[in-house]
Amino acid sequence: MKLSRRQTLQLGFGAFLGAGCAHDMSQVTGLALSEPPKDFPVKGQLSLKQRAAAKGIIFGAAGNYQALTQDTDYAQVFAENCGMLVPENELKWAALRPSPDRFDFTSSDWLAQFAKQHGMLFRGHTLVWNQSNPEWLKDTTAQNAEQVLIKHIDTVVKHYAGRIHSWDVVNEAIAADWSKRDDRLHFTTQWFKLLDKNYIDIAFKAAGAADPNAMLVYNDGYLNYDTPHDNEARAAVLKLLEWLKSRNAPIHALGVQGHLDAADKRFNQKKFRDFLSEVAGMGLKILLTELDVSDRYLPADLEVRDRAVAQTYEEYLSVALDERAVIAVLTWGMSDRYTWLTNYSPRSDKLPVRVLPYGADLRRKLAWNAIARAFDAAPKR
Ligand code: G3I
């Protein structure tokens, strides 16, 4: 493993953060660090997608219909920076399937068209998940489950065939669960209860049959930190990928969700880097999906917060982009104006969260610089 380039990117931060923080920040990055560059300087005027593309990497973000249709300033910032659009919610069953016999592509088609119009790739999230499902899905039985699943995947994947880059075929089969099963699979989900772990294999085969050209991805979270849960989740994901390959399921990539926390000091560069190498060693590509950095436990001071968030982006990306199998970096939104963390992970002092590359005022933050710097320092694919 090459450490020299990454070492040059290790930006000291522990001492800087110190006082007033809810967490002990002294080891945020986990390694001894040098003085941080105060302003995360970037060279030139290129956008994030251009900097990424120069290294053979795709940069993109999740966007939702409501924000992109109603907020033209935001839409402009989004299109300027993103080479790929991921619908945040519009391709989930709850959005697409008002009833068992209906498919409503209105909002997802608008997003696909918006992506095309602005030269962005379009990516599908997600064909199977334990959340955001319509009420009627609860009526599915062991007798018709496979047919319901295949019909959904076949229809949706064919609808976008030829205009989609990749699909998150199955999302979070492991992450959310603290299951004591050896394989850590989330066994209380409806699909698991009806079809056992075969639902994962069935989903990949249905997607591959419907569009042989789309990149098919298994996407999961809680894979980033050096905690008992994340360590087990990484091991479980590797086993699941092996199992899928042993079943001849068409799987081409792993999506590693990057919901990071700037106050969490448990990022272990070596463990994470080794994990990426193992995935790459299986012949799979890697997409860094759903990247954002929570500032929930940081002090209120804007400057301190923005630097800590930027530092987290830069350290994470500099480690991850060292792996050439990583082909895409996708943030979970572009501006703090629209982020799920506002509702799902608010600050106790009620201050607006500052977690994405652009602020709620649509001005670039240091997080933008940090991402740009990571692309500029990344090896070419
Ligand atoms: O669309 C309805 C709308 O009709 C209704 O009026 C409104 C009232 O609450 O709710 C709307 O649905 C919300 C939807 O977002 C669209 O805004 C849901 O309540 C809300 O739960 C949903 O949250 C999304 C969440 O996934 C669940 O689907 C977040 O925006 C989205 O960022 C989040 O994304 C997930 C990834 O898909 C998977 N990985 C974790 C990630 C974060 O939780």
PDB file of N, CA and C in Angstrom, residues 92-100 131-139 190:
ATOM      1  N   LYS A  92     -37.429   5.146  -5.681  1.00  0.00           N
ATOM      2  CA  LYS A  92     -37.798   4.183  -4.638  1.00  0.00           C
ATOM      3  C   LYS A  92     -39.220   3.699  -4.897  1.00  0.00           C
ATOM      4  N   TRP A  93     -39.548   2.534  -4.391  1.00  0.00           N
ATOM      5  CA  TRP A  93     -40.878   1.966  -4.639  1.00  0.00           C
ATOM      6  C   TRP A  93     -41.985   2.927  -4.211  1.00  0.00           C
ATOM      7  N   ALA A  94     -41.798   3.602  -3.088  1.00  0.00           N
ATOM      8  CA  ALA A  94     -42.855   4.487  -2.578  1.00  0.00           C
ATOM      9  C   ALA A  94     -43.196   5.570  -3.587  1.00  0.00           C
ATOM     10  N   ALA A  95     -42.194   5.983  -4.369  1.00  0.00           N
ATOM     11  CA  ALA A  95     -42.421   7.028  -5.365  1.00  0.00           C
ATOM     12  C   ALA A  95     -42.950   6.441  -6.678  1.00  0.00           C
ATOM     13  N   LEU A  96     -42.430   5.298  -7.059  1.00  0.00           N
ATOM     14  CA  LEU A  96     -42.743   4.739  -8.393  1.00  0.00           C
ATOM     15  C   LEU A  96     -44.025   3.917  -8.449  1.00  0.00           C
ATOM     16  N   ARG A  97     -44.439   3.375  -7.288  1.00  0.00           N
ATOM     17  CA  ARG A  97     -45.488   2.355  -7.325  1.00  0.00           C
ATOM     18  C   ARG A  97     -46.715   2.730  -6.490  1.00  0.00           C
ATOM     19  N   PRO A  98     -47.560   3.614  -7.014  1.00  0.00           N
ATOM     20  CA  PRO A  98     -48.767   3.983  -6.263  1.00  0.00           C
ATOM     21  C   PRO A  98     -49.693   2.787  -5.998  1.00  0.00           C
ATOM     22  N   SER A  99     -49.662   1.789  -6.847  1.00  0.00           N
ATOM     23  CA  SER A  99     -50.480   0.590  -6.632  1.00  0.00           C
ATOM     24  C   SER A  99     -49.794  -0.597  -7.308  1.00  0.00           C
ATOM     25  N   PRO A 100     -50.238  -1.812  -7.000  1.00  0.00           N
ATOM     26  CA  PRO A 100     -49.549  -2.994  -7.555  1.00  0.00           C
ATOM     27  C   PRO A 100     -49.504  -3.017  -9.076  1.00  0.00           C
ATOM     28  N   GLN A 131     -36.776   0.202   3.110  1.00  0.00           N
ATOM     29  CA  GLN A 131     -37.515   1.415   3.479  1.00  0.00           C
ATOM     30  C   GLN A 131     -38.152   2.051   2.244  1.00  0.00           C
ATOM     31  N   SER A 132     -39.012   3.017   2.508  1.00  0.00           N
ATOM     32  CA  SER A 132     -39.680   3.767   1.442  1.00  0.00           C
ATOM     33  C   SER A 132     -40.396   2.843   0.457  1.00  0.00           C
ATOM     34  N   ASN A 133     -41.124   1.921   1.020  1.00  0.00           N
ATOM     35  CA  ASN A 133     -41.956   1.023   0.223  1.00  0.00           C
ATOM     36  C   ASN A 133     -43.426   1.395   0.408  1.00  0.00           C
ATOM     37  N   PRO A 134     -44.255   1.152  -0.613  1.00  0.00           N
ATOM     38  CA  PRO A 134     -45.680   1.482  -0.475  1.00  0.00           C
ATOM     39  C   PRO A 134     -46.386   0.509   0.478  1.00  0.00           C
ATOM     40  N   GLU A 135     -47.457   0.974   1.052  1.00  0.00           N
ATOM     41  CA  GLU A 135     -48.228   0.158   1.999  1.00  0.00           C
ATOM     42  C   GLU A 135     -48.667  -1.168   1.381  1.00  0.00           C
ATOM     43  N   TRP A 136     -49.076  -1.095   0.099  1.00  0.00           N
ATOM     44  CA  TRP A 136     -49.622  -2.314  -0.516  1.00  0.00           C
ATOM     45  C   TRP A 136     -48.607  -3.453  -0.590  1.00  0.00           C
ATOM     46  N   LEU A 137     -47.317  -3.109  -0.520  1.00  0.00           N
ATOM     47  CA  LEU A 137     -46.296  -4.160  -0.630  1.00  0.00           C
ATOM     48  C   LEU A 137     -46.398  -5.156   0.540  1.00  0.00           C
ATOM     49  N   LYS A 138     -46.992  -4.671   1.642  1.00  0.00           N
ATOM     50  CA  LYS A 138     -47.148  -5.553   2.815  1.00  0.00           C
ATOM     51  C   LYS A 138     -48.071  -6.738   2.523  1.00  0.00           C
ATOM     52  N   ASP A 139     -48.870  -6.617   1.481  1.00  0.00           N
ATOM     53  CA  ASP A 139     -49.787  -7.716   1.144  1.00  0.00           C
ATOM     54  C   ASP A 139     -49.115  -8.809   0.317  1.00  0.00           C
ATOM     55  N   GLN A 190     -38.977  -7.433   4.954  1.00  0.00           N
ATOM     56  CA  GLN A 190     -40.035  -8.192   4.300  1.00  0.00           C
ATOM     57  C   GLN A 190     -39.490  -9.132   3.223  1.00  0.00           C
TER      58      GLN A 190
END
